[in-house]
mmCIF file of C-alpha atoms in Angstrom:
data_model
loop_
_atom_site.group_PDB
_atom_site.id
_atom_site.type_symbol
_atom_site.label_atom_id
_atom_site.label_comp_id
_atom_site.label_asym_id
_atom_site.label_seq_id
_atom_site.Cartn_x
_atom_site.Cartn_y
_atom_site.Cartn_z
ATOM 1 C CA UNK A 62 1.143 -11.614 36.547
ATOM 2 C CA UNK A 63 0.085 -10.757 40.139
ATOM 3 C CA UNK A 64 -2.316 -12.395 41.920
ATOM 4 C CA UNK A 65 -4.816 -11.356 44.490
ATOM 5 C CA UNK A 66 -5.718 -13.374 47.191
ATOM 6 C CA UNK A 67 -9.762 -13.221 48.711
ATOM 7 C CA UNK A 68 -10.025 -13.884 51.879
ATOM 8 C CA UNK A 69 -10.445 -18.003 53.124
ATOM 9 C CA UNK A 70 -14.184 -16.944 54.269
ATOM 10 C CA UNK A 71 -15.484 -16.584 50.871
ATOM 11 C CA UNK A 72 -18.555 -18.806 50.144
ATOM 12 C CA UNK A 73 -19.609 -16.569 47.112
ATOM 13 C CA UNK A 74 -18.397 -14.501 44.347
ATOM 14 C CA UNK A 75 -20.413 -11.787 42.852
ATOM 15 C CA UNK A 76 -19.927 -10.330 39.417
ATOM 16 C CA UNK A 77 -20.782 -7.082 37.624
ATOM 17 C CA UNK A 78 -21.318 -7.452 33.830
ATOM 18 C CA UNK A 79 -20.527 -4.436 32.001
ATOM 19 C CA UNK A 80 -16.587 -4.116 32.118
ATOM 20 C CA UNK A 81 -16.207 -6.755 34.250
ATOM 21 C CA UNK A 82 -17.603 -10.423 32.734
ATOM 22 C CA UNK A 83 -18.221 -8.450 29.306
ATOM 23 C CA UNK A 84 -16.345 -5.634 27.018
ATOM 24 C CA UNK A 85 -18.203 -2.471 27.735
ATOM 25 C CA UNK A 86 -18.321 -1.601 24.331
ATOM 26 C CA UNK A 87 -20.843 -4.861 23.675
ATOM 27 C CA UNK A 88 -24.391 -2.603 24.608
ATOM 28 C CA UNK A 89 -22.680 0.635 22.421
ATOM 29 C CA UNK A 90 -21.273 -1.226 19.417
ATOM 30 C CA UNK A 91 -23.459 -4.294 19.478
ATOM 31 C CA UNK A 92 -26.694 -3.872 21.046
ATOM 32 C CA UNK A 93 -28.233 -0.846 20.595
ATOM 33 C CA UNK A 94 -26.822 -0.338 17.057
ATOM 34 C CA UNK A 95 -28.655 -3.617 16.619
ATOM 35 C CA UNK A 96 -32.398 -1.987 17.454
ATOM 36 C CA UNK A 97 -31.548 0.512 14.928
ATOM 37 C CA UNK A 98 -31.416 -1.444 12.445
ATOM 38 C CA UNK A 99 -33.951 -3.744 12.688
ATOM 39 C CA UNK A 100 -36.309 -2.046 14.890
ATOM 40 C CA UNK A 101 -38.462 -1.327 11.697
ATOM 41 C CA UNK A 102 -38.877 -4.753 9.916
ATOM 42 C CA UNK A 103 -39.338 -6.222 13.735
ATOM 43 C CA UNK A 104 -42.369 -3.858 14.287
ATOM 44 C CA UNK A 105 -43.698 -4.499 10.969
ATOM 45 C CA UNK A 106 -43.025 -8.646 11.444
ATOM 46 C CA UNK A 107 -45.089 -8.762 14.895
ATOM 47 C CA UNK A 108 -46.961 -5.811 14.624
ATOM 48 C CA UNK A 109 -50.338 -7.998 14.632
ATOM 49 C CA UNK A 110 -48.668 -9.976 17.575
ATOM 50 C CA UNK A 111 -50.493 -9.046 21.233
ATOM 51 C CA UNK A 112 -46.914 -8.799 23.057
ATOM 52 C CA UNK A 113 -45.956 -6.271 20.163
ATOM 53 C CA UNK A 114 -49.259 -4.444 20.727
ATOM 54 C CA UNK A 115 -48.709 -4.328 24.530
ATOM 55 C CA UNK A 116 -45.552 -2.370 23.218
ATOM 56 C CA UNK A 117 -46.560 0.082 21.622
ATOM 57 C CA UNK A 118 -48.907 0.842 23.612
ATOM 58 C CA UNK A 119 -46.592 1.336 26.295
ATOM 59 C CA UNK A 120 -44.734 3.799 23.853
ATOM 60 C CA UNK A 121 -47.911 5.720 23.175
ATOM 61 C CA UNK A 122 -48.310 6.318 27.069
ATOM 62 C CA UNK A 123 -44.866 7.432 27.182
ATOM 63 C CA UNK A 124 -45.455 10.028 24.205
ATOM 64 C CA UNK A 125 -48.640 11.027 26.213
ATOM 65 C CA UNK A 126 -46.895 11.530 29.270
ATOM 66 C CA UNK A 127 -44.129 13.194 27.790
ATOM 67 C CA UNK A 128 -46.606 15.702 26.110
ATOM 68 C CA UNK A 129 -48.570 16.015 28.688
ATOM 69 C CA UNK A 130 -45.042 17.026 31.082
ATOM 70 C CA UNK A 131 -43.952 19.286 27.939
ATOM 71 C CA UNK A 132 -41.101 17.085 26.982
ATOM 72 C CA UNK A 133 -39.605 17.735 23.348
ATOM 73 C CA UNK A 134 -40.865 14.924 21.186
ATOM 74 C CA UNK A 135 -39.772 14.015 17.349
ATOM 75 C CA UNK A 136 -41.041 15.859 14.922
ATOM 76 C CA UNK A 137 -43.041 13.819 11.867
ATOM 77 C CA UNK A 138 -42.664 15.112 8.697
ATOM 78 C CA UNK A 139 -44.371 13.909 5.546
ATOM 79 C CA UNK A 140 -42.997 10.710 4.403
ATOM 80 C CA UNK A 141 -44.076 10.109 0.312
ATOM 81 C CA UNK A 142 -43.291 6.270 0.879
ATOM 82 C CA UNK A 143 -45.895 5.565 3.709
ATOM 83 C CA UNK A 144 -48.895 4.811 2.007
ATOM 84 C CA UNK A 145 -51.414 2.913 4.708
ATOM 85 C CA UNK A 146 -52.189 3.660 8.424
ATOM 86 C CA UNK A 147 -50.194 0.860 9.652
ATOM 87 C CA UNK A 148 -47.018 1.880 7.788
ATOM 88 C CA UNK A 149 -47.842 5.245 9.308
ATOM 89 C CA UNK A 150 -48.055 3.968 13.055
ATOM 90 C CA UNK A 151 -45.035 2.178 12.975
ATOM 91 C CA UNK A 152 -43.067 4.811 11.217
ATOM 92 C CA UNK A 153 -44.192 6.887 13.924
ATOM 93 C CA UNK A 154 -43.296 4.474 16.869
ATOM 94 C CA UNK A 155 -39.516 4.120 14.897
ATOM 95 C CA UNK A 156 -39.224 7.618 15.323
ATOM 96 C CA UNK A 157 -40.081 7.917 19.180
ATOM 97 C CA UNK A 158 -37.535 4.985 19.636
ATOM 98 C CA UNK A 159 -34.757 6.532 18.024
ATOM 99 C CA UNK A 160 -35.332 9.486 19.880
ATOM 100 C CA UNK A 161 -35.128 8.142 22.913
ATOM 101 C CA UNK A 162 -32.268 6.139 22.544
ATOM 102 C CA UNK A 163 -30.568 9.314 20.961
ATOM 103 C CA UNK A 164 -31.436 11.331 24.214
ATOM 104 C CA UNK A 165 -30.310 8.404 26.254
ATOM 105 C CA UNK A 166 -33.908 7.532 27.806
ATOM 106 C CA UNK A 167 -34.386 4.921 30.373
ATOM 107 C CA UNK A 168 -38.519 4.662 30.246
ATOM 108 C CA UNK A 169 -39.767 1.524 30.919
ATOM 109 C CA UNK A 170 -41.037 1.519 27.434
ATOM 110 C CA UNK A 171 -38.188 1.763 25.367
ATOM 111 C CA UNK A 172 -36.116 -1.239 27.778
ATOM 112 C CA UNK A 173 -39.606 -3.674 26.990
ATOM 113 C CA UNK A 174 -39.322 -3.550 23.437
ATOM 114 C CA UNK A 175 -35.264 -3.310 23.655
ATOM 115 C CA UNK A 176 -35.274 -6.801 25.260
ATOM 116 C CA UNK A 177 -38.191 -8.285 23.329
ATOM 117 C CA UNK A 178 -35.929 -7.545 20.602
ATOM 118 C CA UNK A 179 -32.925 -8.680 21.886
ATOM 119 C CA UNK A 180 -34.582 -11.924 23.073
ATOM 120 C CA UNK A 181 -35.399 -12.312 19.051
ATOM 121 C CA UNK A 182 -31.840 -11.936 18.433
ATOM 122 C CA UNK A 183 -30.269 -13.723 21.172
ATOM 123 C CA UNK A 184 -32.353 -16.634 20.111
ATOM 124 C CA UNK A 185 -32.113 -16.322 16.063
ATOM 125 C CA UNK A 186 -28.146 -16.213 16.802
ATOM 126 C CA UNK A 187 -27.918 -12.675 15.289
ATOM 127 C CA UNK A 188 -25.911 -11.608 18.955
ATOM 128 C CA UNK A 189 -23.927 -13.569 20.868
ATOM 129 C CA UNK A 190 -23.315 -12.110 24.386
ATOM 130 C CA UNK A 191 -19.573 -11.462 24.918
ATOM 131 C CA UNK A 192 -17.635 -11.895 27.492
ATOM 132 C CA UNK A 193 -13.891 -12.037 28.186
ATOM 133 C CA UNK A 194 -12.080 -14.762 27.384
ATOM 134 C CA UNK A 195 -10.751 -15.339 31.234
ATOM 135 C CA UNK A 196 -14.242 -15.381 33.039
ATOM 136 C CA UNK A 197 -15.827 -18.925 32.017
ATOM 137 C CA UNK A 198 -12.642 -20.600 32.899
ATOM 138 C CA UNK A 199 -12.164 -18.634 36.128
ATOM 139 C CA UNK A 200 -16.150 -19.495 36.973
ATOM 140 C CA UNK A 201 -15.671 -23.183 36.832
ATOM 141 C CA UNK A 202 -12.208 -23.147 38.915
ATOM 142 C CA UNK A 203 -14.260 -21.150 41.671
ATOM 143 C CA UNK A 204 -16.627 -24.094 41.677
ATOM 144 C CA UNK A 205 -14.596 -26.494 41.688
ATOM 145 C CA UNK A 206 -13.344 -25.145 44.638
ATOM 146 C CA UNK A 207 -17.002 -25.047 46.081
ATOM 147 C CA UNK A 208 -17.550 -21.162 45.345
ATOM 148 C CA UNK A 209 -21.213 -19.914 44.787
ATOM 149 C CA UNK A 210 -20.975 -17.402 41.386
ATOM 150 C CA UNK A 211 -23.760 -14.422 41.123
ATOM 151 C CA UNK A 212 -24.615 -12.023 39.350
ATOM 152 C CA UNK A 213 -25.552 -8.372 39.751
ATOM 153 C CA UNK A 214 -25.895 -5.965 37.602
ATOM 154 C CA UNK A 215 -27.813 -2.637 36.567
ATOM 155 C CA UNK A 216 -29.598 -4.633 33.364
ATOM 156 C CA UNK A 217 -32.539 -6.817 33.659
ATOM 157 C CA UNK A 218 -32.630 -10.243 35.418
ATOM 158 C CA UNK A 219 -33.806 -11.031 31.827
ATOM 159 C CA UNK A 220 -31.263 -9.824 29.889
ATOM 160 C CA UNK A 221 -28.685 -10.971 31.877
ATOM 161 C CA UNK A 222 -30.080 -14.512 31.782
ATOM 162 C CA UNK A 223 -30.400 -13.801 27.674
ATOM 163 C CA UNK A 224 -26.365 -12.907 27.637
ATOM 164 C CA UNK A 225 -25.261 -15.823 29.260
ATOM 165 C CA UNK A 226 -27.352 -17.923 28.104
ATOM 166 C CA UNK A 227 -26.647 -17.224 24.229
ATOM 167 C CA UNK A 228 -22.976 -16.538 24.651
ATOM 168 C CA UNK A 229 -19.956 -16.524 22.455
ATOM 169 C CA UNK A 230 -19.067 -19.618 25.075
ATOM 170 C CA UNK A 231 -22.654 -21.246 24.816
ATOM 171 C CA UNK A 232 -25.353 -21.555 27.146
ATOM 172 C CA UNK A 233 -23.341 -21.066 30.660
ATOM 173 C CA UNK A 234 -26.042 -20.330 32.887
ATOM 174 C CA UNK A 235 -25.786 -23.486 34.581
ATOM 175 C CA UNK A 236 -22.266 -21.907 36.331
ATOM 176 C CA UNK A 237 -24.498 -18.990 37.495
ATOM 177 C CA UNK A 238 -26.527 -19.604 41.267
ATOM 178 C CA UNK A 239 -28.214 -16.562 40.592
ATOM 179 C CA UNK A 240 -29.183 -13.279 39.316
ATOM 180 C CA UNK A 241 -29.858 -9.628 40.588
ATOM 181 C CA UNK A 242 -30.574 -6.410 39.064
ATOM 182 C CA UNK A 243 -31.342 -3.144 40.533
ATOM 183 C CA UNK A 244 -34.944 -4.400 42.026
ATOM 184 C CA UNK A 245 -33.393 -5.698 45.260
ATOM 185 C CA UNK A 246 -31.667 -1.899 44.995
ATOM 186 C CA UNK A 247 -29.025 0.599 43.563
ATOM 187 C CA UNK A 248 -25.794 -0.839 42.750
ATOM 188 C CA UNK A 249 -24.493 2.760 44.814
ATOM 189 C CA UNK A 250 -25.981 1.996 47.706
ATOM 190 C CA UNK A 251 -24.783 -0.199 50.630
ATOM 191 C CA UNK A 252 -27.516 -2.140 51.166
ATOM 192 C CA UNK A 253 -28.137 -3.664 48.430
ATOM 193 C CA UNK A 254 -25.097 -5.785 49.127
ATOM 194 C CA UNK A 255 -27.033 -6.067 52.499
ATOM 195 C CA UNK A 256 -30.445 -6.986 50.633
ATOM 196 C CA UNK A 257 -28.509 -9.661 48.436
ATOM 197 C CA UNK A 258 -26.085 -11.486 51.240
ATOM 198 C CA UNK A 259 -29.825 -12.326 53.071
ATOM 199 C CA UNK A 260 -31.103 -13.538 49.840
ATOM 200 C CA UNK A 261 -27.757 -15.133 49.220
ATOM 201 C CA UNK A 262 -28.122 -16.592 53.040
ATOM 202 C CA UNK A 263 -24.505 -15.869 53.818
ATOM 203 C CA UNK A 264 -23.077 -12.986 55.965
ATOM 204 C CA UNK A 265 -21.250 -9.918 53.522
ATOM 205 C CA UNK A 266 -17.867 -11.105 54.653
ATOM 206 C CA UNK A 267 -18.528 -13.738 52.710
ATOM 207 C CA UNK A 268 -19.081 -12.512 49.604
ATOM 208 C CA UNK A 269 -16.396 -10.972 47.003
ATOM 209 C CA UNK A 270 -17.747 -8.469 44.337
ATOM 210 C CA UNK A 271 -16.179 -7.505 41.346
ATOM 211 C CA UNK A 272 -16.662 -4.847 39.484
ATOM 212 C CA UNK A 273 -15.013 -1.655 37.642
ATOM 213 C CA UNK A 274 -16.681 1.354 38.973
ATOM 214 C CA UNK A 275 -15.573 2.285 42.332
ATOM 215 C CA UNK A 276 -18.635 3.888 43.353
ATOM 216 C CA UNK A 277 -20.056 0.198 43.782
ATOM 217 C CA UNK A 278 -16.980 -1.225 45.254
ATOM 218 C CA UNK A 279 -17.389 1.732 47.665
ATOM 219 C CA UNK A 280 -20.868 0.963 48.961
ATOM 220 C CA UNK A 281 -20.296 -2.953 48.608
ATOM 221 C CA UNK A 282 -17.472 -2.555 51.466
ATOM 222 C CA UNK A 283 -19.407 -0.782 53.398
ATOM 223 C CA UNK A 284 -21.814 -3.432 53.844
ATOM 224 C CA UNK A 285 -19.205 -5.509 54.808
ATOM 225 C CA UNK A 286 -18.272 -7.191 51.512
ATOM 226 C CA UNK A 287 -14.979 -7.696 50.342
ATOM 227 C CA UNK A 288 -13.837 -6.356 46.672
ATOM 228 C CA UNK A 289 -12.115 -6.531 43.985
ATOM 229 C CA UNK A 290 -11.765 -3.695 41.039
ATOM 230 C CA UNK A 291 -11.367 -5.328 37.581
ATOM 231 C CA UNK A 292 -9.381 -3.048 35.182
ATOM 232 C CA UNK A 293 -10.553 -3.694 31.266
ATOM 233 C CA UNK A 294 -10.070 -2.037 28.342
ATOM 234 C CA UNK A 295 -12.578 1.235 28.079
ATOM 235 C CA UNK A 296 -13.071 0.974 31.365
ATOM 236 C CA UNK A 297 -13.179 4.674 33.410
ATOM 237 C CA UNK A 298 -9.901 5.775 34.806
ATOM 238 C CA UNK A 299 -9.239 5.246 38.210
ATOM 239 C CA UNK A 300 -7.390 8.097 40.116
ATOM 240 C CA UNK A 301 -3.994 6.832 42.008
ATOM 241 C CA UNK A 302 -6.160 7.011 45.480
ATOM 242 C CA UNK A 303 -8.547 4.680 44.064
ATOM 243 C CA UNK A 304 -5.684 2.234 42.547
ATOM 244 C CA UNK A 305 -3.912 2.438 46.277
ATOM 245 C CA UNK A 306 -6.932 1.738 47.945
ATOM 246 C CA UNK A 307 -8.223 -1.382 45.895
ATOM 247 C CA UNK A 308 -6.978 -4.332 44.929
ATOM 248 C CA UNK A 309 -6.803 -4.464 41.238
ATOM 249 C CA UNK A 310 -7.035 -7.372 38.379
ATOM 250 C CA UNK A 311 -7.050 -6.975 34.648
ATOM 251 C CA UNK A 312 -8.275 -10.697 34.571
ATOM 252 C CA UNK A 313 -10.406 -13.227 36.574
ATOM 253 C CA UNK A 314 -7.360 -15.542 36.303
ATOM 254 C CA UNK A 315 -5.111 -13.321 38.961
ATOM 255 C CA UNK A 316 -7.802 -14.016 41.154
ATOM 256 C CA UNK A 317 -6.688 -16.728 44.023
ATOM 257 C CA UNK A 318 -9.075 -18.090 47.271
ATOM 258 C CA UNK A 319 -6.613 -18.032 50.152
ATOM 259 C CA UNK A 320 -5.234 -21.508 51.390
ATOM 260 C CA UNK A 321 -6.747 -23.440 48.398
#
């Protein structure tokens, strides 16, 4: 297996989650078929509960705002087995939810009861966050060699904290020195890598990002970062000027710090 070598300087590794730490089928095949299913019995369980209520209301001011924009919105039709008002209001909030996730929305919203749920679930042991089998190992072996480990990714500070910390490997957050998500910036855009070395309190030659989407890897050089493509299964094709221009790893374990 070839190995890539970082460069001596590195004081801090910083990892992307979705196919990179994690299968990038996991949100697809795991978590959103998981709201589906059990969005309506959750809803009914808390619906008297004041973070469920804070919610839906925050669904209700989407629907407003989408009606008020002219947005398509579901259609309720007449449903025999809903017999009182709060069957009815929940029925109707299970509809705008699948909607949205069918039409691939992002509103504020939808994510607050997504990981409200997920929390549940993460915490009940009904998910397990996944990762590969190569990155816990590869995480302590970095420390050991006095490495900082971070993480950045597009999903909430939250959620990432809820994958680690109920993974298939246990509760690993203590290998983690910290967390960013796309409030300190765009995972596109160069300084973001910028934003996070200060916050990181280390220069971007310092730090090594990995991740699978070149776009990132793109704007984390610019700032000055060094990188490393990881190549997983599902991942998005990269073109041969992509594969000549990175270095590439299909695990953390080809990963080597120079002179250690």
């Amino acid at each position: 297996m070839a190995t890539v070598s970082i460069p001596a300087c590195t004081s801090a590794l910083l990892l992307d989650i979705e196919g990179t730490t994690t299968p990038i089928t996991f949100v697809k095949d795991v978590l959103f078929p998981y709201i589906k299913e059990h969005l309506e019995d959750y809803l009914s369980s808390h619906w008297e509960e004041d973070e469920c209520k804070q919610d839906v209301h925050l669904l209700k001011k989407q629907i407003e705002e989408d009606m008020r924009q002219n947005r398509s919105c579901p259609v309720h039709t007449v449903d025999q087995t809903v017999h009182t008002d709060e069957e009815k209001a929940i029925r109707e909030v299970v509809d705008n939810v699948l909607w949205q996730m069918a039409a691939d929305r992002k509103s504020t919203a939808l994510k607050q009861l997504q990981g409200h749920m997920w929390r549940a679930a993460y915490s009940s042991g009904r998910i397990k966050g996944e990762v590969y089998q190569d990155v816990i190992p590869s995480i302590k072996r970095w420390r050991e060699k006095g490495l900082k480990v971070f993480i950045y990714s597009s999903g909430s500070v939250e959620a990432q904290k809820l994958l680690f910390g109920y993974s298939v490997e246990g509760d690993v957050l203590d290998l983690l020195d910290g967390h960013f998500d796309t409030t300190i910036g765009a995972k596109v855009e160069s300084k973001s890598y910028q934003r996070i070395a200060e916050r990181i309190g280390c220069p971007p030659e310092e730090i090594t990002f990995l991740t699978d989407v070149t776009r990132e890897a793109k704007a984390a050089e610019e700032a000055g970062a060094n990188v490393v493509v990881v190549v997983r299964p599902g991942n998005m094709e990269l073109t041969d000027d992509e594969r000549a221009h990175y270095n590439l790893i299909t695990s953390f374990s080809q990963l080597e710090l120079s002179g250690a």
